[in-house]
Short mmCIF file of N, CA and C in Angstrom, two decimals:
data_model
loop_
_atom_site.label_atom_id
_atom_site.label_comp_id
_atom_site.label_asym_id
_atom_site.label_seq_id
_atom_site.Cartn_x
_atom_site.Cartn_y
_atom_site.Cartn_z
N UNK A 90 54.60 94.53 126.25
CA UNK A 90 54.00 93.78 125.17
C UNK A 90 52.63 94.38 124.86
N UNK A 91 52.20 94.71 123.61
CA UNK A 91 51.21 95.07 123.16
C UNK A 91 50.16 93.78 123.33
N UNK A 92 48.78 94.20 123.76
CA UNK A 92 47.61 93.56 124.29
C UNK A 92 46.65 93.12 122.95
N UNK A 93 45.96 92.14 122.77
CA UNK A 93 44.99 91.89 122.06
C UNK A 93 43.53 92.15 122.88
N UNK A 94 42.55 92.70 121.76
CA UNK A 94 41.17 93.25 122.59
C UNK A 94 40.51 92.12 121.36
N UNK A 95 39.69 91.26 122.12
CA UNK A 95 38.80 90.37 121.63
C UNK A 95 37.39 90.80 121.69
N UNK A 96 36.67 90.93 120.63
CA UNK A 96 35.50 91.61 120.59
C UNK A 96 34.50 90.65 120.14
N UNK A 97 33.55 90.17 120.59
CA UNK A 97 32.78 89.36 119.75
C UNK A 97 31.08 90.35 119.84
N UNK A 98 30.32 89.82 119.04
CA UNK A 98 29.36 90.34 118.29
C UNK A 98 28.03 90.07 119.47
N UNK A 99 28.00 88.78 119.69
CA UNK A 99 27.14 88.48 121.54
C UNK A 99 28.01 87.39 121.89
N UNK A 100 27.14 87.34 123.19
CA UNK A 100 27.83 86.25 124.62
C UNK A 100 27.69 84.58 123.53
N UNK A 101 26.98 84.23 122.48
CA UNK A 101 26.38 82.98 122.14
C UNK A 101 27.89 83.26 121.64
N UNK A 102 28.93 83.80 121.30
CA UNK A 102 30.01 83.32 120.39
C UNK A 102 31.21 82.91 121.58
N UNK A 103 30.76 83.36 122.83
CA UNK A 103 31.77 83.01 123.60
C UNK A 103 32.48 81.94 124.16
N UNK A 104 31.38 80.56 123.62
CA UNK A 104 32.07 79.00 124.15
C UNK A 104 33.25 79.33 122.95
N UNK A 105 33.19 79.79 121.89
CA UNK A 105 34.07 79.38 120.67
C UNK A 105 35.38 80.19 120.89
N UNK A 106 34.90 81.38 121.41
CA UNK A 106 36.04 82.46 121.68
C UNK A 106 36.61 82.35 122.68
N UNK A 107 36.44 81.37 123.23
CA UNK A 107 37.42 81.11 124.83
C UNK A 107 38.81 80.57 124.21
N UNK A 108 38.47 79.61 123.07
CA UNK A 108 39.64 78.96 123.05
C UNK A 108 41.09 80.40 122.19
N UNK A 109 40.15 81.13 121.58
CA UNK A 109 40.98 82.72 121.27
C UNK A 109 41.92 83.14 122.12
N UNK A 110 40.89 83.01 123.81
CA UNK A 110 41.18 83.88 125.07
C UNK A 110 42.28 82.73 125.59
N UNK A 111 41.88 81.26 125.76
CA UNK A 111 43.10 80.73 126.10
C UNK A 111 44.28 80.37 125.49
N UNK A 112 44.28 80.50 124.18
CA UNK A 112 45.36 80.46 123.48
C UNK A 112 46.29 81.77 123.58
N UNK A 113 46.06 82.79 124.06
CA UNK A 113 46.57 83.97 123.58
C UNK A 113 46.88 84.35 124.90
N UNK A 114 46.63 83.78 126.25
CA UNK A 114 47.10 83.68 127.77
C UNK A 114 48.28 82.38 127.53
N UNK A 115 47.99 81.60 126.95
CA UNK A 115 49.23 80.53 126.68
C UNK A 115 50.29 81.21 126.27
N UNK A 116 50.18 82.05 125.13
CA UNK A 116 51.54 82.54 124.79
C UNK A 116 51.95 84.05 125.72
N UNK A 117 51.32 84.30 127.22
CA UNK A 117 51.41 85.48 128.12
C UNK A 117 50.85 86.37 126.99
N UNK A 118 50.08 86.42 126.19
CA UNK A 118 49.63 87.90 125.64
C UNK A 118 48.49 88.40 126.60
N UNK A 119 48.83 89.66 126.72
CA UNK A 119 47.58 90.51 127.57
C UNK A 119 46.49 90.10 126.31
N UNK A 120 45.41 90.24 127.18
CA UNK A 120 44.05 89.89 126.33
C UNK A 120 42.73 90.63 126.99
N UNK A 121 41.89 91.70 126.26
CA UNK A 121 41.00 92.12 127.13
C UNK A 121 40.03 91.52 126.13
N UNK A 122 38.72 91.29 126.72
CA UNK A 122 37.16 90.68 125.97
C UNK A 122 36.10 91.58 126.55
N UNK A 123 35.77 91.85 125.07
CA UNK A 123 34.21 92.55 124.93
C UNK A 123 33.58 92.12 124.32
N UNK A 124 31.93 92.00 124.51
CA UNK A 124 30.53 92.37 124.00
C UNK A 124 29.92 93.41 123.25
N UNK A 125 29.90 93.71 122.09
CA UNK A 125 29.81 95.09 121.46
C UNK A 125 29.22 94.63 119.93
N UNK A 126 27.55 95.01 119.51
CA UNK A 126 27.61 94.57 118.31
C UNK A 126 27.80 95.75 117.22
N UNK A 127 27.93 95.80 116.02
CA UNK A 127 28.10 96.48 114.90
C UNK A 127 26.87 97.30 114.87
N UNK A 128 25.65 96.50 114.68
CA UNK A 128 24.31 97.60 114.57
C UNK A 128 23.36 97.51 115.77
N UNK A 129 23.98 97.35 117.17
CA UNK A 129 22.85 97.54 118.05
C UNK A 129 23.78 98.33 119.08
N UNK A 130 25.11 98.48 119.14
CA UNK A 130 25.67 99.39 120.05
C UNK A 130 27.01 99.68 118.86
N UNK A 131 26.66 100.59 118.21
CA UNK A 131 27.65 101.02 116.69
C UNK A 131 28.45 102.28 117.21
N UNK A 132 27.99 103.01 118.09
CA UNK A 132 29.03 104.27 119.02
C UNK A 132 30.18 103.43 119.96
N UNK A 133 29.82 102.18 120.52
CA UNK A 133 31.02 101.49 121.38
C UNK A 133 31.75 101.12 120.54
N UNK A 134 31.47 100.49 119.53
CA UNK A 134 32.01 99.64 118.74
C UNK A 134 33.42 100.97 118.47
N UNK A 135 32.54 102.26 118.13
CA UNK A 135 33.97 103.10 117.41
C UNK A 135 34.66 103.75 118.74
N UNK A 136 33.70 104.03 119.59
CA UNK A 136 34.95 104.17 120.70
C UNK A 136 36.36 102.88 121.15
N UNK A 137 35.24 101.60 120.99
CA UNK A 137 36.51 100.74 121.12
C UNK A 137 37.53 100.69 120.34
N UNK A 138 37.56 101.24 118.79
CA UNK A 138 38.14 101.11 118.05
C UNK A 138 39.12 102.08 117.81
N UNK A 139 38.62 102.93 117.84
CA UNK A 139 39.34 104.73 117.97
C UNK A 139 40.47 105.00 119.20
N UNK A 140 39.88 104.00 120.65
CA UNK A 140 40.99 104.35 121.39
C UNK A 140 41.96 103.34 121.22
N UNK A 141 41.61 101.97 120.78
CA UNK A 141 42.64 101.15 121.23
C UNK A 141 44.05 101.00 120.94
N UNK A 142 44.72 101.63 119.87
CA UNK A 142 45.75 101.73 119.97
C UNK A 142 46.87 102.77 121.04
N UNK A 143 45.85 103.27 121.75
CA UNK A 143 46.00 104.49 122.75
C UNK A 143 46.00 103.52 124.10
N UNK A 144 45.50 102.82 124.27
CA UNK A 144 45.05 101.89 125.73
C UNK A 144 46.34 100.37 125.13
N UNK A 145 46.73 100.86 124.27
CA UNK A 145 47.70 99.64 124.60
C UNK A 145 48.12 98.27 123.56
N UNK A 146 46.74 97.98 122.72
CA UNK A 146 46.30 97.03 121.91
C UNK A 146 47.12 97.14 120.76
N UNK A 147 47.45 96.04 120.41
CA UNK A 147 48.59 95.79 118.98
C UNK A 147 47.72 95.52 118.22
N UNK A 148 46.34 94.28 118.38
CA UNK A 148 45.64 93.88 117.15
C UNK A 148 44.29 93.50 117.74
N UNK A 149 43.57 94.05 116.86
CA UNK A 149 41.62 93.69 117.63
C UNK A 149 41.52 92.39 116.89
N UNK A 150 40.59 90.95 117.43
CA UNK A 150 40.23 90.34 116.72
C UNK A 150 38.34 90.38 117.02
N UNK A 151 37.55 89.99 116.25
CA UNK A 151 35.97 90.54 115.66
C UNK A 151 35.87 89.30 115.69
N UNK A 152 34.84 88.53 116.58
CA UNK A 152 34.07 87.55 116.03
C UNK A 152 32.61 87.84 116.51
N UNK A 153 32.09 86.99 114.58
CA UNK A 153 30.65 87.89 114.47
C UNK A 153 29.98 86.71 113.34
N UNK A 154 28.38 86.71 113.83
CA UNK A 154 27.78 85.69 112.91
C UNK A 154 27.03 86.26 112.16
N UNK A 155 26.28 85.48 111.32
CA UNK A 155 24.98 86.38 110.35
C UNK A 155 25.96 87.20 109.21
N UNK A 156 25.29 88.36 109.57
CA UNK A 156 25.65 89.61 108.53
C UNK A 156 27.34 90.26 109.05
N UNK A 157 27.65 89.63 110.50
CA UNK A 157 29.14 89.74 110.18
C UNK A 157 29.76 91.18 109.92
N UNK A 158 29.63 91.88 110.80
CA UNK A 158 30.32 93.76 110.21
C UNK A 158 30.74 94.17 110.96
N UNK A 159 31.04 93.22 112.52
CA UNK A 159 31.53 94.04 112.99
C UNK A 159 33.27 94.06 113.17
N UNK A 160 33.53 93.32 112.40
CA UNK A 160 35.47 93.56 112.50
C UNK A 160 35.50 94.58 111.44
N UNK A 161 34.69 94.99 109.89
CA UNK A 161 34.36 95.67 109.29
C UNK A 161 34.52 97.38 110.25
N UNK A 162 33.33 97.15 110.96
CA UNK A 162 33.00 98.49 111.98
C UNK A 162 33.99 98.57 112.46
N UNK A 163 34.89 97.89 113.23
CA UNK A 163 36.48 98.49 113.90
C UNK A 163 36.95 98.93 113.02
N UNK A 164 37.46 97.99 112.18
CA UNK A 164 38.54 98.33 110.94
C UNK A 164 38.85 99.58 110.26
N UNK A 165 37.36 100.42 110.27
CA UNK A 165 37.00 101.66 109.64
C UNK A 165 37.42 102.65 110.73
N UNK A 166 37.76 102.17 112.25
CA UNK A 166 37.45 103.44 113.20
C UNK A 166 39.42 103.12 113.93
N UNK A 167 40.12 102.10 112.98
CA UNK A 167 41.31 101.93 113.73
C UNK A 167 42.75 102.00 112.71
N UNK A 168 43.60 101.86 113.03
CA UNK A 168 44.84 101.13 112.02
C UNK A 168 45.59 100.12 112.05
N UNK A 169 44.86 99.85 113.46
CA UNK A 169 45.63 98.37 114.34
C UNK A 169 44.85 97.54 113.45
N UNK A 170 45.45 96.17 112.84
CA UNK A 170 45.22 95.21 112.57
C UNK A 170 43.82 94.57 113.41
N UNK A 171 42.94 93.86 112.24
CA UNK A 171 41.87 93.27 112.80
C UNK A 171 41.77 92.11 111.58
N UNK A 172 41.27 90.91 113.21
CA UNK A 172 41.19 89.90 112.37
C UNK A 172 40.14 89.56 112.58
N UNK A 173 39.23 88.69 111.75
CA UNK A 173 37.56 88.50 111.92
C UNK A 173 37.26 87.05 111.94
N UNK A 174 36.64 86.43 112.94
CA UNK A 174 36.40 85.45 113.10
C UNK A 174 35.09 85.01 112.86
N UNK A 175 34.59 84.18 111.73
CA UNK A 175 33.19 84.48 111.71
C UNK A 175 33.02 83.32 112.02
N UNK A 176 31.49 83.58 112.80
CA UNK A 176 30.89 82.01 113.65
C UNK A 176 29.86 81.50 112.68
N UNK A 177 29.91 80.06 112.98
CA UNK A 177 29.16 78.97 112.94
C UNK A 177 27.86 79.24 112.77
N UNK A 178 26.59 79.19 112.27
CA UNK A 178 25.15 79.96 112.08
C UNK A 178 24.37 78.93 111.75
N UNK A 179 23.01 79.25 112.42
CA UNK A 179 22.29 77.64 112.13
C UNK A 179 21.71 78.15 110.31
N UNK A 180 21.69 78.99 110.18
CA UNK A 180 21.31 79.45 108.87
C UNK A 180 22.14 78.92 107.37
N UNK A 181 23.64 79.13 107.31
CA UNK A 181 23.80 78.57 106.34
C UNK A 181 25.65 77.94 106.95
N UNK A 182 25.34 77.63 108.02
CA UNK A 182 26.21 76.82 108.27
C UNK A 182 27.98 77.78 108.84
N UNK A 183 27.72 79.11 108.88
CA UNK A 183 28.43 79.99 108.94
C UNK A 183 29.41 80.83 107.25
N UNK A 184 28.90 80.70 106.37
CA UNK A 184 28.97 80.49 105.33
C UNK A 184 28.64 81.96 104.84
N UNK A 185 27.43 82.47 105.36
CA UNK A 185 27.06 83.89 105.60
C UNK A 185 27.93 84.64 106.35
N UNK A 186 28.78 84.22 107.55
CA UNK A 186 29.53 84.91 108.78
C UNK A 186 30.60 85.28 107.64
N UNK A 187 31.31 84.06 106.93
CA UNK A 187 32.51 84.07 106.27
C UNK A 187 32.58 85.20 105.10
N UNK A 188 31.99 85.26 104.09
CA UNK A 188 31.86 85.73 103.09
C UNK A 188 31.15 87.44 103.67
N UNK A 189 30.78 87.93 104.77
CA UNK A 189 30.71 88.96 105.14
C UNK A 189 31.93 89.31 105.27
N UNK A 190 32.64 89.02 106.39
CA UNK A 190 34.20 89.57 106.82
C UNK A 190 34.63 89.13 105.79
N UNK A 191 34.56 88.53 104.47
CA UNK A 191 36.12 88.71 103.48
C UNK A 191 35.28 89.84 102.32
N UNK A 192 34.38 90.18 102.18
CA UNK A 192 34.24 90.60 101.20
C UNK A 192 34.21 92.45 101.87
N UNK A 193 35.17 92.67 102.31
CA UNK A 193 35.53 94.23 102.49
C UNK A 193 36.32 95.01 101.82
N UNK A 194 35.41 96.35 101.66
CA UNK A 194 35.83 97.53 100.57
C UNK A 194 37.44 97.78 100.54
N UNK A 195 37.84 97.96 99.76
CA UNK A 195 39.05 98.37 99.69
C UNK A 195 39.50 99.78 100.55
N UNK A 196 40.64 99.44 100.86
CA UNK A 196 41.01 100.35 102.34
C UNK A 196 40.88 99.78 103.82
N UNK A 197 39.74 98.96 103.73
CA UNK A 197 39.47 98.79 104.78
C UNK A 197 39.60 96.86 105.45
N UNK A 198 40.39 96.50 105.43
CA UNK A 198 40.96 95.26 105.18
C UNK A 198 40.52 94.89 106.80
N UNK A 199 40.21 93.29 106.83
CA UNK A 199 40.44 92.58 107.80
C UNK A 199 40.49 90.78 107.32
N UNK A 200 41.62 90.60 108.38
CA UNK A 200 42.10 89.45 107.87
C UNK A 200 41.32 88.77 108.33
N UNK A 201 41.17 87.48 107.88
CA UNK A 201 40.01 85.92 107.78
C UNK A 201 40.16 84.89 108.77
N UNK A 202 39.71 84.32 109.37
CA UNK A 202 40.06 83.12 109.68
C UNK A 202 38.90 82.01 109.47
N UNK A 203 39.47 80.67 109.16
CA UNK A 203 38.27 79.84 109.36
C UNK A 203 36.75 80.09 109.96
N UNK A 204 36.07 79.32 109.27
CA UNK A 204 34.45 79.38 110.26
C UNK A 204 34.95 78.80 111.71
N UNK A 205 34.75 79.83 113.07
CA UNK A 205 34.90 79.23 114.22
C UNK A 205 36.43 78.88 114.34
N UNK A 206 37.36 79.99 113.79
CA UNK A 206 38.58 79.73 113.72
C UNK A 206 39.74 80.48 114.54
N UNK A 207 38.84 80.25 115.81
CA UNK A 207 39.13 81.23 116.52
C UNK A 207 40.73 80.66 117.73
N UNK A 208 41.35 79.55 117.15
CA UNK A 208 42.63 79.30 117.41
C UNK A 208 43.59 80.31 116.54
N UNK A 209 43.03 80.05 115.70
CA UNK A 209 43.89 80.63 114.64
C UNK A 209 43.94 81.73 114.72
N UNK A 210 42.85 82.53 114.85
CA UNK A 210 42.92 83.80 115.26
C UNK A 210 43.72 84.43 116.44
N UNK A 211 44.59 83.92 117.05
CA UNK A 211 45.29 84.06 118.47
C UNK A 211 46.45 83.85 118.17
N UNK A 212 46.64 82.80 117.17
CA UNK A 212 48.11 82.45 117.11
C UNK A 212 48.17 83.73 115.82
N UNK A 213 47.49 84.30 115.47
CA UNK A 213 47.73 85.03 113.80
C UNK A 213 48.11 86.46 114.76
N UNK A 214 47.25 86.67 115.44
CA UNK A 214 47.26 88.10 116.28
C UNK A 214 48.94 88.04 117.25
N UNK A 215 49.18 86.84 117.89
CA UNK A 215 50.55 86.27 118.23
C UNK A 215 51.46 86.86 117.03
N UNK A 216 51.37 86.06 116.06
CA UNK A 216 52.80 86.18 115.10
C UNK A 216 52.20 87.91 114.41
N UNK A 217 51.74 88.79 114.23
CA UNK A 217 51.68 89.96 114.14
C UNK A 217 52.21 90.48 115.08
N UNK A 218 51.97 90.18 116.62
CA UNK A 218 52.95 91.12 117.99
C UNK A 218 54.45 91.11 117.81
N UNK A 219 54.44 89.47 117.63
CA UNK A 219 55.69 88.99 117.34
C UNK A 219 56.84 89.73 116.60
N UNK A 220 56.29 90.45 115.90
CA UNK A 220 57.42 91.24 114.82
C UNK A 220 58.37 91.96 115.74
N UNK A 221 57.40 92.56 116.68
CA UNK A 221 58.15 93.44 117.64
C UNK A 221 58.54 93.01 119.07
N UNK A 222 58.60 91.50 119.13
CA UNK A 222 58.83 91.09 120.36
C UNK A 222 59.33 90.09 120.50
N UNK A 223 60.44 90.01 120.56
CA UNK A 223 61.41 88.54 120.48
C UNK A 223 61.35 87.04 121.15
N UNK A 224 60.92 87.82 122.83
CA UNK A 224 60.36 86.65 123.42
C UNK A 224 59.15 85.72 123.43
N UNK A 225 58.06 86.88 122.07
CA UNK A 225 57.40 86.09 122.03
C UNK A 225 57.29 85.50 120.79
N UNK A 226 58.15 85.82 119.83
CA UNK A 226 58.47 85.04 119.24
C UNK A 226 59.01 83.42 119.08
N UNK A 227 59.95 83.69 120.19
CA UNK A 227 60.58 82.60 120.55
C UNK A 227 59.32 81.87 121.17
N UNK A 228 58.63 82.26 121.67
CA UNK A 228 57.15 81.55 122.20
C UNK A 228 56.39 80.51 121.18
N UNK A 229 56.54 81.24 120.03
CA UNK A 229 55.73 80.60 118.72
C UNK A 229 56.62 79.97 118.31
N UNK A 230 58.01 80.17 118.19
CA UNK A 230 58.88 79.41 117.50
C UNK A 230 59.05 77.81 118.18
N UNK A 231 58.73 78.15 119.44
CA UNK A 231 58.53 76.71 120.51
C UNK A 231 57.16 75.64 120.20
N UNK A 232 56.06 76.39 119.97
CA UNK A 232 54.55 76.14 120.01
C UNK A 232 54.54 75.26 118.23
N UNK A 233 55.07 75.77 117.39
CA UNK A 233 55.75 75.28 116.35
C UNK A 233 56.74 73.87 115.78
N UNK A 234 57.36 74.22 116.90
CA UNK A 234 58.66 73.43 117.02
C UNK A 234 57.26 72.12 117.75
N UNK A 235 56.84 72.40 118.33
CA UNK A 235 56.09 71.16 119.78
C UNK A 235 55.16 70.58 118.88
N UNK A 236 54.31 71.18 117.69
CA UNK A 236 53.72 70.76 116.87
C UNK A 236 53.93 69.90 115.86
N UNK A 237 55.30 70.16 115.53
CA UNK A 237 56.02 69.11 114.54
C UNK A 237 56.02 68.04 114.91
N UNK A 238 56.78 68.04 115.92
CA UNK A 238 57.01 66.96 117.44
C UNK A 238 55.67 65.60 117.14
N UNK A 239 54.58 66.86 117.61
CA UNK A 239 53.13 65.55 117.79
C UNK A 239 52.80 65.11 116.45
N UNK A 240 53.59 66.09 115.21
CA UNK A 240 53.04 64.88 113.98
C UNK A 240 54.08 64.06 113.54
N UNK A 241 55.48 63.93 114.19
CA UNK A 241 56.41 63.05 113.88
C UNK A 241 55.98 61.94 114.70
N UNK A 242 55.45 61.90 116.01
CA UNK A 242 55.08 61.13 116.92
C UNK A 242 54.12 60.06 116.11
N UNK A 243 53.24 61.22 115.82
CA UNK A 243 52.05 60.18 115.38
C UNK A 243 52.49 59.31 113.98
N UNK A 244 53.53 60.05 112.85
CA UNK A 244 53.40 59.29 112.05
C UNK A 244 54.54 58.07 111.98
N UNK A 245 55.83 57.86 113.20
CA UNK A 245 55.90 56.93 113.99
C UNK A 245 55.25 56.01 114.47
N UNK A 246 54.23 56.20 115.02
CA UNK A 246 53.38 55.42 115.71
C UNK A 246 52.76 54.68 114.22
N UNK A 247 52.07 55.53 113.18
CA UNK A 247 51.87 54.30 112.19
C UNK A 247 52.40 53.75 111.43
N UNK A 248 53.13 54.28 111.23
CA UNK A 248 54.45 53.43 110.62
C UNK A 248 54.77 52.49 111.09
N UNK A 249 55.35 52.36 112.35
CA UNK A 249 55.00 51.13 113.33
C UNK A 249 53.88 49.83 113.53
N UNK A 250 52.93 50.60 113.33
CA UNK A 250 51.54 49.75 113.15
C UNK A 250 51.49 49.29 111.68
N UNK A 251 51.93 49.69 110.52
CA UNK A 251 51.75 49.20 109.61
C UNK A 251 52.87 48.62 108.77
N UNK A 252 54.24 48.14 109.49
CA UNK A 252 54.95 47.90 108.77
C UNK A 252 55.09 46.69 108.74
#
């Protein structure tokens, strides 16, 4: 199974990016995590990017606040899929994080997720492996299936209460 490399921008994004790291051990995906920013260590950033489809990695995901460049900075140095997670900012509410990672040059694409959407980002990097991997497909197709489940539950439950 091809590995996801989780990259975030500093350690302050890492309460948010755990739930990335444990979602993406839930579905057995290998998962490696780095520290690496866009403009204060910009040579790691392209070594990380340049080898990783060589070391194993199906899809990088980037989470990054502020000015936000560094799923940008992979994106330019890889062909593996990158998805960008932009954080939360006391500045404009992460609003700045967001509109950095979507507004990239043509060619150089990385997909979006919510402000601090860093579930999503695991299950998105998931159903991209997925193409090529049946069992873990069937993984998501379960995680899916279990989700329906808790909103039939719940809307049981009020239905019940309000009938």
């Amino acid at each position: 199974m091809k590995k996801v490399l989780v990259v975030m921008g500093s350690d302050s994004d890492l309460k948010v990016m755990e739930k990335c790291v444990d979602r993406l051990k839930s579905f057995d995906i290998p998962v490696e995590v780095r520290i690496c920013s866009a403009h204060r260590t910009p040579a790691v950033a392209e070594q990380l990017a340049k080898n990783a489809a060589a070391e194993g990695f199906g899809v990088i995901i980037a989470a990054a606040g502020k000015a936000a460049h560094l799923g940008g900075v992979l994106a330019a140095y890889t062909t593996l899929p990158v998805i960008g997670v932009p954080m939360a900012t006391s500045v404009m509410g992460g609003m700045d994080s967001l509109l950095s990672i979507v507004q990239m040059p043509k060619g150089i694409p990385v997909a979006t997720v919510a402000i601090d959407g860093a579930d999503n980002a695991a299950i998105l990097a998931a159903q991209m492996i997925a193409l090529s991997d049946e069992t873990l497909a069937a993984r998501l197709a379960a995680f899916k299936a279990d989700m329906a489940a808790e909103v039939t539950a719940k809307d049981e439950k009020v239905r019940a209460q309000f009938a």
